[in-house]
XYZ file of C-alpha atoms in Angstrom:
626
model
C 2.496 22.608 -36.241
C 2.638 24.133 -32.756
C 5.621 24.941 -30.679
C 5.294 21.636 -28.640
C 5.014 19.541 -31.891
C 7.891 21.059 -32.756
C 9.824 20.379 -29.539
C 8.605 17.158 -29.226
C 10.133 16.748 -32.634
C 13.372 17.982 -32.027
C 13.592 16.154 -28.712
C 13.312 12.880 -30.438
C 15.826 13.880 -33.110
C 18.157 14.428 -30.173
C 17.579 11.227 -28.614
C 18.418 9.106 -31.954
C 21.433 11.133 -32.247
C 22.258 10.234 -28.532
C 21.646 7.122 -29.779
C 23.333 6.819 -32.374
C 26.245 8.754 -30.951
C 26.599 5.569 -28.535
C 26.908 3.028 -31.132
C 29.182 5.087 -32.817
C 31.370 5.166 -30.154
C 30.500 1.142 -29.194
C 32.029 0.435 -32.883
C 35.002 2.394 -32.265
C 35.811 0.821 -28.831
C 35.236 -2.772 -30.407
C 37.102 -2.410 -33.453
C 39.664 -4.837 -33.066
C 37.613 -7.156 -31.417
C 37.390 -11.109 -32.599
C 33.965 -11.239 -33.818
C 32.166 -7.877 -33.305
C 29.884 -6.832 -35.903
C 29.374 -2.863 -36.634
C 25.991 -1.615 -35.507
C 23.592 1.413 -36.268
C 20.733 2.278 -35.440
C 17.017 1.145 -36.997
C 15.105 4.260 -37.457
C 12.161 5.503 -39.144
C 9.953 9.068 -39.559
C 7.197 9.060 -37.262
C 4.024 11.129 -37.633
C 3.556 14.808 -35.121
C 0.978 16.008 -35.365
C -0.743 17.619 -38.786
C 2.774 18.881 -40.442
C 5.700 17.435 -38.256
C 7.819 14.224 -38.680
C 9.656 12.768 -35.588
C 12.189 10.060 -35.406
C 11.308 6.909 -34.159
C 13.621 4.180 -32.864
C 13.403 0.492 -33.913
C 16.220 -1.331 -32.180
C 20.133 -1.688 -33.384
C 20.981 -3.382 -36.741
C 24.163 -5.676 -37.211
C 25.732 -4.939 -40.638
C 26.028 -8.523 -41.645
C 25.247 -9.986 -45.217
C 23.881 -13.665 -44.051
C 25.219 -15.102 -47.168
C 28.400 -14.007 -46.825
C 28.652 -15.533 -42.965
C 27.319 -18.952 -44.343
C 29.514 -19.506 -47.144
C 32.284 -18.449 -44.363
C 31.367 -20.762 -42.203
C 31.496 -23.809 -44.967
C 35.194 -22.718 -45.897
C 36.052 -22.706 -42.422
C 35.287 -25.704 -42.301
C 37.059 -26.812 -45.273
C 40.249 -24.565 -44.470
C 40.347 -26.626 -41.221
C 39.751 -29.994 -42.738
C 43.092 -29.228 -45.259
C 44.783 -27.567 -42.794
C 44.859 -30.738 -40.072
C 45.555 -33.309 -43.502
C 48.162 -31.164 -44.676
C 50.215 -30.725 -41.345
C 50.028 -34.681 -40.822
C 50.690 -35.553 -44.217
C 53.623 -33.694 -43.902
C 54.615 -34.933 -40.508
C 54.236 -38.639 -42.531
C 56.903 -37.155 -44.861
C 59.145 -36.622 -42.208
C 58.824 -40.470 -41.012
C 59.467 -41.703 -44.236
C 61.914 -39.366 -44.959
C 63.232 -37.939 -48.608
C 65.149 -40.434 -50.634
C 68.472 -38.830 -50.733
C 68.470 -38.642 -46.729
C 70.247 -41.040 -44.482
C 67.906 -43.330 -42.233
C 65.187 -43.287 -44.596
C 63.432 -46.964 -45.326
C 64.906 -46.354 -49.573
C 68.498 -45.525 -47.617
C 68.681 -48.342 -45.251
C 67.244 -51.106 -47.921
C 69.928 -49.917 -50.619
C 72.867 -50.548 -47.550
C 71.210 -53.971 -47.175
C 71.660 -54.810 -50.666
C 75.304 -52.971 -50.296
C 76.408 -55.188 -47.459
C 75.013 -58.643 -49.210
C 77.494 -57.539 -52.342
C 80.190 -57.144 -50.436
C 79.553 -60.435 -48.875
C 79.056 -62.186 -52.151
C 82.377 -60.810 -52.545
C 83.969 -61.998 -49.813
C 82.063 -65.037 -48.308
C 84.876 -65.780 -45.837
C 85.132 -62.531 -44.391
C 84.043 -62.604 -41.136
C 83.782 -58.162 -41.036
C 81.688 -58.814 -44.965
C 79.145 -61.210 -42.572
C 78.880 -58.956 -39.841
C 77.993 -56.304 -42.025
C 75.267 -58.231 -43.398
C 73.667 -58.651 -40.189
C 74.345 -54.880 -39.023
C 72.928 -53.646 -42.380
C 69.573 -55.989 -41.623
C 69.354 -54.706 -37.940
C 69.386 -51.033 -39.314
C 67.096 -52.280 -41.867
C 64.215 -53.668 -38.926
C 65.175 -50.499 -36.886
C 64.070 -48.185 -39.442
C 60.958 -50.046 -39.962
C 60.312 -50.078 -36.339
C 60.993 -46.179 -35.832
C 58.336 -46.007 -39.032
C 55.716 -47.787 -37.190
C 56.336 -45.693 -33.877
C 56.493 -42.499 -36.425
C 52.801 -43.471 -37.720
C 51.607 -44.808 -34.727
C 52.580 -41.679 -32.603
C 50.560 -39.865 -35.670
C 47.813 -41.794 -35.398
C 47.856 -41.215 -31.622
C 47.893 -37.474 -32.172
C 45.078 -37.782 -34.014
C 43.011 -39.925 -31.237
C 43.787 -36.775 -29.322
C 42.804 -34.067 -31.857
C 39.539 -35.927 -31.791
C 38.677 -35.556 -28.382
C 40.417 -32.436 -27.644
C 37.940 -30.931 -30.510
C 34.722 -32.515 -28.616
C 35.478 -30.887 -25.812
C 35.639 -27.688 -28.068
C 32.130 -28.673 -29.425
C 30.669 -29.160 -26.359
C 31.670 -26.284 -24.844
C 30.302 -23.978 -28.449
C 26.877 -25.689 -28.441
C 26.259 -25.241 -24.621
C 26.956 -21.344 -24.832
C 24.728 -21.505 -28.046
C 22.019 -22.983 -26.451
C 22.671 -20.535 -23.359
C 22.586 -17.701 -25.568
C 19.566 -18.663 -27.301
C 17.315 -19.225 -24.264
C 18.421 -15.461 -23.780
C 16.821 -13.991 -27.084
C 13.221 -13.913 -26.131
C 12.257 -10.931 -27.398
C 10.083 -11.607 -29.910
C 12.247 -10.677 -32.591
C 13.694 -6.887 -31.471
C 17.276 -6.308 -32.048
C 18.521 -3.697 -28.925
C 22.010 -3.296 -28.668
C 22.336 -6.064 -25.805
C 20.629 -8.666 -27.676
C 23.253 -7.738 -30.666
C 25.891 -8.442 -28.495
C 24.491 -11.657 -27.540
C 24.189 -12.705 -31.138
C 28.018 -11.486 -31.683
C 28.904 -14.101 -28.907
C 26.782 -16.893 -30.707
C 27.814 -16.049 -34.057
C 31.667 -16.696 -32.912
C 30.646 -20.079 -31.531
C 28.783 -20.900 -34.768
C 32.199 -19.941 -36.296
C 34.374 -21.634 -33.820
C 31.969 -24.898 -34.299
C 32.144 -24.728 -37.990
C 35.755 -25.346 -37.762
C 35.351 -28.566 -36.256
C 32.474 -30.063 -38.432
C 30.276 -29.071 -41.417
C 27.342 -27.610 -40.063
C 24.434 -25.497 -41.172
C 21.840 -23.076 -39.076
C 18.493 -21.904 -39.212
C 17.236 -19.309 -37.811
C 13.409 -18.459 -35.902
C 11.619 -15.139 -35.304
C 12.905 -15.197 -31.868
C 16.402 -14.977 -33.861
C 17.078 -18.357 -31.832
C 19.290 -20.446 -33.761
C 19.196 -24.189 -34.799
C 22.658 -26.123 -36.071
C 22.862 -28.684 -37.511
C 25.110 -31.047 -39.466
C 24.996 -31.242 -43.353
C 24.383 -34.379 -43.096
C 20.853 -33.348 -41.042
C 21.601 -34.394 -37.476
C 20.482 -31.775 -34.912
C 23.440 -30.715 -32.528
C 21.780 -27.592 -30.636
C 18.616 -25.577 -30.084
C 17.452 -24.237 -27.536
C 18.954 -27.563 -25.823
C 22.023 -28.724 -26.288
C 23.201 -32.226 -27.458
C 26.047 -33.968 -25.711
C 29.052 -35.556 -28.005
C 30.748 -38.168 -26.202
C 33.955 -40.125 -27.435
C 36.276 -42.918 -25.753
C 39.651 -42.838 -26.205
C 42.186 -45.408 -26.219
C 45.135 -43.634 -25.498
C 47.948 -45.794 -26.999
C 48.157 -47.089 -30.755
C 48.787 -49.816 -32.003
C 48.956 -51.018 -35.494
C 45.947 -53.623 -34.505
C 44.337 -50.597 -32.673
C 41.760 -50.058 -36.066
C 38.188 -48.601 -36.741
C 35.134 -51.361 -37.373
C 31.871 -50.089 -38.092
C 30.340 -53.500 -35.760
C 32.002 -51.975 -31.818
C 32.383 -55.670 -30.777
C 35.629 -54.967 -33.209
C 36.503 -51.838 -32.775
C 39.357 -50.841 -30.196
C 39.222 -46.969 -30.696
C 37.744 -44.211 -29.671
C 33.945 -43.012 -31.578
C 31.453 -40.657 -31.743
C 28.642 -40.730 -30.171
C 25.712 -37.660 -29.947
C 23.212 -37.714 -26.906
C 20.283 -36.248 -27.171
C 19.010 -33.843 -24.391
C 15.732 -35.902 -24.076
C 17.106 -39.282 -24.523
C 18.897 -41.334 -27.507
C 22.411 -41.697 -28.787
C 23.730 -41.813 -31.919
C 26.843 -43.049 -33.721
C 28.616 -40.290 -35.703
C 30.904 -41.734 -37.083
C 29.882 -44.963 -38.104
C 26.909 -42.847 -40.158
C 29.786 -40.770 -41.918
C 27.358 -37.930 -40.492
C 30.812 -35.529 -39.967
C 32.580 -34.359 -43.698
C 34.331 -31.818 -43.285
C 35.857 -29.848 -40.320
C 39.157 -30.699 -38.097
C 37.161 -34.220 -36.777
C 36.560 -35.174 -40.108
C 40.082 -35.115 -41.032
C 41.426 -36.537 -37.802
C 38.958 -39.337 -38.584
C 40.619 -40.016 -41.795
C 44.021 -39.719 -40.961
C 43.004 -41.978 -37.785
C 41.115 -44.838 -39.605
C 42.541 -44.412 -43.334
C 45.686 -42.281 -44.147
C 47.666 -43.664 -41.707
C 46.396 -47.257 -41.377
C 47.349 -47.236 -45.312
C 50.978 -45.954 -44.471
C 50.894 -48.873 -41.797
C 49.837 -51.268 -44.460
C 52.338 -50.172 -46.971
C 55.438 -50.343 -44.473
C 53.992 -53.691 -43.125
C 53.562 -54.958 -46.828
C 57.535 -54.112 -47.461
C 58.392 -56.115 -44.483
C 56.543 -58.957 -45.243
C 57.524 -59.673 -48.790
C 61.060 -59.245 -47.813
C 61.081 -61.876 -44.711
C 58.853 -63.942 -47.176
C 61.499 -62.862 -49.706
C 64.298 -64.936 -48.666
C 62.470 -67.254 -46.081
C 59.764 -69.044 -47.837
C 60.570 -71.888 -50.607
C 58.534 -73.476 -53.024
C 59.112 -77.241 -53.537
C 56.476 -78.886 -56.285
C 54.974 -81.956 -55.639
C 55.914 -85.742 -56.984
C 54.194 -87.553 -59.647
C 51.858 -90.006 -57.552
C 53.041 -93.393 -58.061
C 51.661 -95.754 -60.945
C 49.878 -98.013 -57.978
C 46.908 -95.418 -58.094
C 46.636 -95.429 -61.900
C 44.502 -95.060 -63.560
C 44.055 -91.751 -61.396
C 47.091 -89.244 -61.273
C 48.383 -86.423 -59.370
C 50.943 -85.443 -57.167
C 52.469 -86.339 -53.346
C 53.433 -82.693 -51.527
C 55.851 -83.273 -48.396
C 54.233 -81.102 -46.027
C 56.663 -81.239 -43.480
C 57.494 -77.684 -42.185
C 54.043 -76.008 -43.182
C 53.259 -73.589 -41.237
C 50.262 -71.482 -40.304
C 49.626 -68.954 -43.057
C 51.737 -71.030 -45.558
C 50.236 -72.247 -49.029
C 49.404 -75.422 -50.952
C 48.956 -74.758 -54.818
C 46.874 -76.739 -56.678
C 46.394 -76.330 -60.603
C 43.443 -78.317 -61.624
C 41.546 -78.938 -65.278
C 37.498 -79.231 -64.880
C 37.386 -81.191 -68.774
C 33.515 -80.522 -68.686
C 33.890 -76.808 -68.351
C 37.217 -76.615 -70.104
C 37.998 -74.026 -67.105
C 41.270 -74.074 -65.089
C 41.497 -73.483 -61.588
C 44.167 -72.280 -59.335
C 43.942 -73.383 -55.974
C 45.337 -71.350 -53.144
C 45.140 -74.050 -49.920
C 45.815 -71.897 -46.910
C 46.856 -73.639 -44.050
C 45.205 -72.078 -40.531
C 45.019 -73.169 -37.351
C 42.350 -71.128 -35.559
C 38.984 -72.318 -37.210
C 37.412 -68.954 -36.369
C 38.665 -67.309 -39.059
C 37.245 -69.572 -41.720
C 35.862 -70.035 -44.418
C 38.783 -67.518 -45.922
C 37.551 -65.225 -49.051
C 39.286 -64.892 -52.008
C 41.154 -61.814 -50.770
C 43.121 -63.957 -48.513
C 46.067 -64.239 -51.323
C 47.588 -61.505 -53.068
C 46.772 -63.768 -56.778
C 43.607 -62.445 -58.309
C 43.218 -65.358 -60.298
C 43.050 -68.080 -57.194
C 39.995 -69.378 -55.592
C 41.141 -69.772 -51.665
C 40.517 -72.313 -49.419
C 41.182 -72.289 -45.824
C 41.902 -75.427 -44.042
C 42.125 -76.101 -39.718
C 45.423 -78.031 -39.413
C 45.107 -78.202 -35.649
C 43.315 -81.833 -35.942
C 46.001 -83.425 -37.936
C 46.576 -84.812 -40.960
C 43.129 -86.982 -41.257
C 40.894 -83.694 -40.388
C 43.006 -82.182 -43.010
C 42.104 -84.801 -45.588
C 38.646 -84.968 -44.610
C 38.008 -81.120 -44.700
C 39.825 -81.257 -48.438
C 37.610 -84.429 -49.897
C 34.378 -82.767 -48.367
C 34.984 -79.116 -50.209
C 36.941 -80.232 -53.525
C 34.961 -84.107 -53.695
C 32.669 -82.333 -56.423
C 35.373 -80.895 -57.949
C 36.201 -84.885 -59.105
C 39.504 -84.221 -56.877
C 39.940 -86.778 -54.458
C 43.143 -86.275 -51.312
C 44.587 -88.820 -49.223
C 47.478 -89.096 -47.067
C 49.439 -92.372 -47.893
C 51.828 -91.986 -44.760
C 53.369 -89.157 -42.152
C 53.120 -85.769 -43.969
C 52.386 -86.533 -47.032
C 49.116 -85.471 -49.157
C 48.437 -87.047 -52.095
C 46.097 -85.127 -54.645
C 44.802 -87.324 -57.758
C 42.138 -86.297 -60.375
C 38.704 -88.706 -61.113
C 40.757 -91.168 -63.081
C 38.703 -93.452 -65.992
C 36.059 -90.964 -65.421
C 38.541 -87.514 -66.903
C 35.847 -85.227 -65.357
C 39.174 -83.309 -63.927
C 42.587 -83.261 -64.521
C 45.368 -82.588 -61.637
C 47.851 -80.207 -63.758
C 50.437 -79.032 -60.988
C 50.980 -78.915 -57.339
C 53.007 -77.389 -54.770
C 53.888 -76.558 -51.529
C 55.226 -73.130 -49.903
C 56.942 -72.976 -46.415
C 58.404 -70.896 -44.181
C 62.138 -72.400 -43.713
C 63.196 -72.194 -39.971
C 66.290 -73.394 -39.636
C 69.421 -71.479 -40.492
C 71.051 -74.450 -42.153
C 68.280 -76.580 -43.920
C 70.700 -77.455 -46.530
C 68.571 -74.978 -48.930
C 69.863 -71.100 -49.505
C 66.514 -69.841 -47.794
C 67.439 -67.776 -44.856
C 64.758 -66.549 -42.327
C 66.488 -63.638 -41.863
C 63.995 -61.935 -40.533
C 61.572 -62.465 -37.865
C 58.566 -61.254 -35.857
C 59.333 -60.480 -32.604
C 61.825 -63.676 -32.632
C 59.147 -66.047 -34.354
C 58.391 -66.703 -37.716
C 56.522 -65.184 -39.712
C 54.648 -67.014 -42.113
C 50.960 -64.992 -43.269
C 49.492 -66.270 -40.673
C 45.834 -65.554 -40.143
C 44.054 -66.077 -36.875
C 41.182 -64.079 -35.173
C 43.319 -61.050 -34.238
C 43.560 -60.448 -37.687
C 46.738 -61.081 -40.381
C 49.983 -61.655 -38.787
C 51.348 -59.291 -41.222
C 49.381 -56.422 -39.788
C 51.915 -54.486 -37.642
C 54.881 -56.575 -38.564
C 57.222 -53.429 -39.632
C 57.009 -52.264 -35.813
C 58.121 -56.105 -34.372
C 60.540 -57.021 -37.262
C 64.042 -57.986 -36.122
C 66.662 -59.850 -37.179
C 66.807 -64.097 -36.527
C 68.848 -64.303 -32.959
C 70.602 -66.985 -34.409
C 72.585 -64.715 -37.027
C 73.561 -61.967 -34.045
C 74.921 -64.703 -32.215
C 76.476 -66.879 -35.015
C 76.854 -64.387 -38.641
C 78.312 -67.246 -40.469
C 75.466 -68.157 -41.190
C 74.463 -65.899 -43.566
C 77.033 -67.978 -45.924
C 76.781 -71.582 -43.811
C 73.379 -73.330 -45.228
C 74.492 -76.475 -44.797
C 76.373 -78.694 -41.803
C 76.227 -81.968 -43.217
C 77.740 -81.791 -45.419
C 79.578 -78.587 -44.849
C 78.969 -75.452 -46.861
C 82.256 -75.112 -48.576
C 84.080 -72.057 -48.288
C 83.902 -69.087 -50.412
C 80.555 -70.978 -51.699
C 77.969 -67.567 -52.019
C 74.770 -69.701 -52.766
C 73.013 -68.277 -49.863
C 74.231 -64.487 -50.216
C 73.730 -64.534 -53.522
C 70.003 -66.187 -53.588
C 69.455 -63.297 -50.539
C 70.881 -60.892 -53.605
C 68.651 -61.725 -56.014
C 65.661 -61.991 -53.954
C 66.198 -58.377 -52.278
C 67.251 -56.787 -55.689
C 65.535 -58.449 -58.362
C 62.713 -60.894 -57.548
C 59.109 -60.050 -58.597
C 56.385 -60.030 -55.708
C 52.603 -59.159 -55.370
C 51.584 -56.809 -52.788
C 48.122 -55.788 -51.680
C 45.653 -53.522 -52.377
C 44.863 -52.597 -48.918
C 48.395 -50.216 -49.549
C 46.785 -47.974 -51.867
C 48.830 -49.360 -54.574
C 47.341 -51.400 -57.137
C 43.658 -52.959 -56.732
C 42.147 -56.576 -55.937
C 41.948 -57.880 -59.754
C 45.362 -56.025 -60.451
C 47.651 -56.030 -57.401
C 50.822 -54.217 -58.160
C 53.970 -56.177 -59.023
C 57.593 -55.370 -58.298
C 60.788 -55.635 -56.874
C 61.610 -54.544 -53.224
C 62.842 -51.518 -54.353
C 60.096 -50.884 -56.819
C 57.427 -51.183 -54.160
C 59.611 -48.472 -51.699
C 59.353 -45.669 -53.884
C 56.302 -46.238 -55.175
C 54.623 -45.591 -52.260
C 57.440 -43.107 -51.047
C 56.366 -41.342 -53.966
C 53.250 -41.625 -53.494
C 53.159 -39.973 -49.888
C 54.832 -37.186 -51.329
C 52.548 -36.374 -53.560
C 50.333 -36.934 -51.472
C 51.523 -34.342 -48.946
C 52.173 -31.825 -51.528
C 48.634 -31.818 -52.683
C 47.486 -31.539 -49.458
C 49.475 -28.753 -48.857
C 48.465 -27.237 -52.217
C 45.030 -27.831 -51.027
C 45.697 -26.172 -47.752
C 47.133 -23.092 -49.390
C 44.174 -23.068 -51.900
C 41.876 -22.953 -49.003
C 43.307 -20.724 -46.877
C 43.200 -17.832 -49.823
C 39.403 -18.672 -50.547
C 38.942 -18.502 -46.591
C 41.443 -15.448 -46.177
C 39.236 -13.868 -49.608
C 35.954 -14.429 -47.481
C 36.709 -12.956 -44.092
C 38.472 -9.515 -45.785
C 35.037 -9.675 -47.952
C 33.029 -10.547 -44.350
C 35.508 -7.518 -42.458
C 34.498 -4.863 -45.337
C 30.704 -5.478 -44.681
C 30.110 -6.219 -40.921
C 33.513 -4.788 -39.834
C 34.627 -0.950 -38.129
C 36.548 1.083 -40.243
C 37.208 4.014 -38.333
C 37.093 6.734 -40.927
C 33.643 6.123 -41.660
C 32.871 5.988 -38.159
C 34.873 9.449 -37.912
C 32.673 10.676 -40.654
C 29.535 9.700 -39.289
C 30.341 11.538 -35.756
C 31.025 14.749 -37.429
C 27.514 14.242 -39.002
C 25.959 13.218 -35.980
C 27.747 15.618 -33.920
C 26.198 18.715 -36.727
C 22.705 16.847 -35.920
C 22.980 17.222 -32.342
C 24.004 21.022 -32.659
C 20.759 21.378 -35.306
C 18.714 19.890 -33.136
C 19.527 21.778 -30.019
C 19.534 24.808 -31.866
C 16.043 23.991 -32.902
C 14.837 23.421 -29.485
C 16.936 26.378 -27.997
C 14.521 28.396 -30.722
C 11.470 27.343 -29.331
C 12.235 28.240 -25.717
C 13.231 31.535 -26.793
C 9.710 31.331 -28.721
C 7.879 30.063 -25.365
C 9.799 33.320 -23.310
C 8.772 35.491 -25.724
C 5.158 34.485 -25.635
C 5.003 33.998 -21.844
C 6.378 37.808 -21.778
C 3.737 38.912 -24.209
C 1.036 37.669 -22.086
């Protein structure tokens, strides 16, 4: 090897030194920041000449295990999906409060049933009836701060939704930026590993909003994904797009057809045209939209439900009455049946038929739901909380002869056969000489709405000032949002004796406690169905229980609930917490070993100047000699 092999030689082991002298001190200067990955140099021994090796440089290398930055990304995105369920779980806690705390929905029902004691007590005292009343207004209160509590939740969550596509936006444009940057063909200098440092922490910061995966060209341009396969950026970016609402409401709800949906979706545009629904498709998992999409559209619509549910059965409680029907008279013999008084029905209330098919040998329950806006029929099954009914919806808004009509023309093949022998009165008879069918029972349920009917029913309660009865119209159940408009019947604020009065003519008699004790035994003791849309019980096996029994059910249930979310939370955040100290140990600076390696490259750099400071002592000494 000659003297300018040589030099050349030791020239280009001064320039990877340089080289990697700068990277060095690159890694050093960026140690604490977000997202920097250490680099070194890519070299390799290059041929010089017959005998020498020189050092040839191939770009700058990022010390990052891919598999470890994938399975970091999916746990961010988990971590941030039990991160957002836990805090509003927990925030749900707070609105229904713990048991043994004052205000709470458990708290304010057991004063209720405190005050109606003391009134059974003392019927005549006038403080004992006032108390009643004050105990029910705290009662509707804390069912209307509930609503507001889940509502404003639900709200927050509207918000974390778009707030977050703004986020996503934002990451995939600067992804797609960054990629249209990388066009060189594959070599890693130390700008273009900056560039992917950048992308990398919007891959990261995207992966916290949804589940995503990437794949990666020769270029080292990146595609993302969803897991669910829909393309969000490239070398173009998509556009999400969502709609907002602003305020909720309790009838403010999620429906896969938009005609019925009042708030805000997903939608992804396409850079060369096309739109897709995201949410509709389920096409986001995991990630913070994920879970504000649940909380939105599920979690909290099911607290709704169950706080709605309470406040239903209890109006219904002590407001509805049952009255069975009277044998039909012997003038229709040989058929048989029964006359119901329908006077008082109301929209939402319930005939009940019980009826023998003696071909079959089956027996049917019949749930006749009275409705007045035909748009909501036919009615399914689920319309009633019995899972052994078969429901029928009827339009009452054409009177009693469309009534009897619609009846004859969807039970006339059941061998039943209704009429309506004068004012409100349906008459329901079996088939007669034929004993195809056999009428067993009937009855009637209304909604009383007088405070003194001469019967112990009290609507107590009411929505907004009205009624309610179940009604169903096109807007959906009138029980839907009825915890945030319950309030107590005017009538009581302004006259409490009523709460013991049932009766003017004739005259309740004092210290009589029919009505405060039926109100009693309804709030403490009586047995109701609630529905499945709570998350309690199912369809073919609603739950059944008291007042009281339904509270802390799903009281309980929330805080479980929120402490396994918050389990889950913690659980992720040590897998996630695991990951990025594994993720830091690869691809991050520790600055001893970056001390360690200067020393070495600092040694180099001497070596190889002494090497070259040889050979010009070499070329002096032969330029003397000649």
């Amino acid at each position: 090897m000659g003297l300018s092999q040589a030099l050349s030689t030791a020239m280009s082991g001064l320039r990877a030194t340089q080289a990697a002298i700068a990277l060095v001190g690159s890694n050093v200067a960026n140690a604490e920041t977000p997202g920097y990955v250490r680099k070194s140099i890519i070299q390799s021994a290059g041929v010089t000449g017959d005998y020498g090796s020189s050092v040839l440089l191939h770009g700058v290398d990022r010390q990052l295990d891919q598999y470890l930055q994938t399975q970091l990304r999916t746990e961010t995105s988990g971590a941030a999906y039990a991160d957002i369920r836990s805090t509003f779980l927990q925030n749900l806690q707070n609105v229904y409060g713990n048991p043994a705390e004052t205000g709470t929905i458990e708290d304010s029902f057991n004063k209720l049933l405190t005050a109606f004691q003391g009134l059974s007590t003392s019927p005549d005292s006038q403080s004992a009836r006032i108390g009643a009343v004050s105990a029910a207004q705290t009662m509707a209160q804390t069912l209307n701060a509930a609503t507001q509590g889940i509502q404003s939740l639900r709200a927050n969550a509207e918000m974390g939704i778009n707030d977050s596509i703004v986020t996503a936006n934002n990451a995939m444009a600067q992804i797609a930026f960054i990629n249209n940057q990388l066009q060189n063909n594959g070599t890693t200098d130390a700008a273009t590993a900056s560039l992917l440092d950048q992308r990398d922490q919007y891959i990261t910061q995207l992966s916290s909003l949804m589940d995503i995966r990437t794949v990666v060209n020769d270029l080292n341009q990146v595609t993302v994904f969803t897991n669910s396969g829909v393309q969000l950026v490239g070398t173009e970016a998509a556009q999400l797009s969502f709609n907002p609402q602003g305020t909720m409401t309790p009838n403010t709800l999620y429906n896969t057809d938009p005609t019925k949906s009042n708030v805000g979706t997903i939608a992804i545009n396409f850079p060369h045209g096309g739109s897709y629904d995201l949410v509709s498709t389920n096409s986001i998992r995991s990630g913070k939209i994920a879970a504000y999409l649940e909380l939105r559209d599920n979690t909290l619509v099911k607290a709704q439900a169950q706080i709605d549910q309470f406040a239903a059965s209890m109006a219904s409680a002590l407001s509805d009455k049952t009255t069975a029907g009277t044998a039909s008279p012997a003038s229709v013999l040989p058929q048989a049946g029964y006359d119901l008084d329908l006077t008082g029905l109301q929209s939402g209330n319930v005939i009940h038929v019980s009826y023998k098919d003696n071909t079959t040998g089956v027996t049917h329950n019949l749930s006749i739901v009275r409705v007045d806006d035909p748009t909501v029929l036919p009615l399914s099954n689920t319309a009633t909380l019995d899972p052994n009914d078969e429901v029928l919806g009827v339009n009452f808004s054409g009177g009693m002869a469309s009534v009897v009509s619609q009846l004859n023309a969807a039970l006339g093949s059941a061998d039943l056969q209704f009429s309506n022998p004068s004012g409100s009165t349906l008459r329901v008879l079996d088939d007669g000489a034929s004993n195809r069918s056999d009428v067993l029972a009937a009855s009637v349920t209304t909604t009383m709405s007088s405070l003194t009917s001469g019967n112990p029913q009290l609507p107590l309660f009411t929505d907004n000032g009205g009624l309610f009865s179940g009604a169903l119209t096109a807007n959906g159940s009138q029980q839907t949002g009825l915890a945030g408009r319950i309030s107590v019947n005017l009538g009581l604020l302004g006259d409490p004796s009523r709460t013991i009065v049932f009766s003017t003519s004739p005259l309740t008699p004092s210290g009589d406690t029919t009505r405060s004790d039926f109100i009693l035994t309804q709030l403490q003791s009586g047995n109701y169905r609630y529905s499945p849309q709570t998350g309690i019980g199912t369809t073919g096996a609603p739950f059944t229980g008291t007042l009281v029994n339904f509270a802390k059910q799903f009281i309980s249930q929330q805080g479980e609930a929120a402490t396994a979310a918050k389990q889950l939370s913690d659980g992720q955040s040590v897998v996630l917490n695991t990951l990025q100290k594994k993720v830091t140990d690869t691809s991050g600076v520790n600055i001893d070993d970056e001390m360690a390696h200067l020393l070495a490259l600092q040694n180099a750099y001497s070596a190889n100047a002494r090497v070259m400071s040889s050979i010009k002592q070499m070329y002096d000494t032969l330029i003397q000699a000649m």
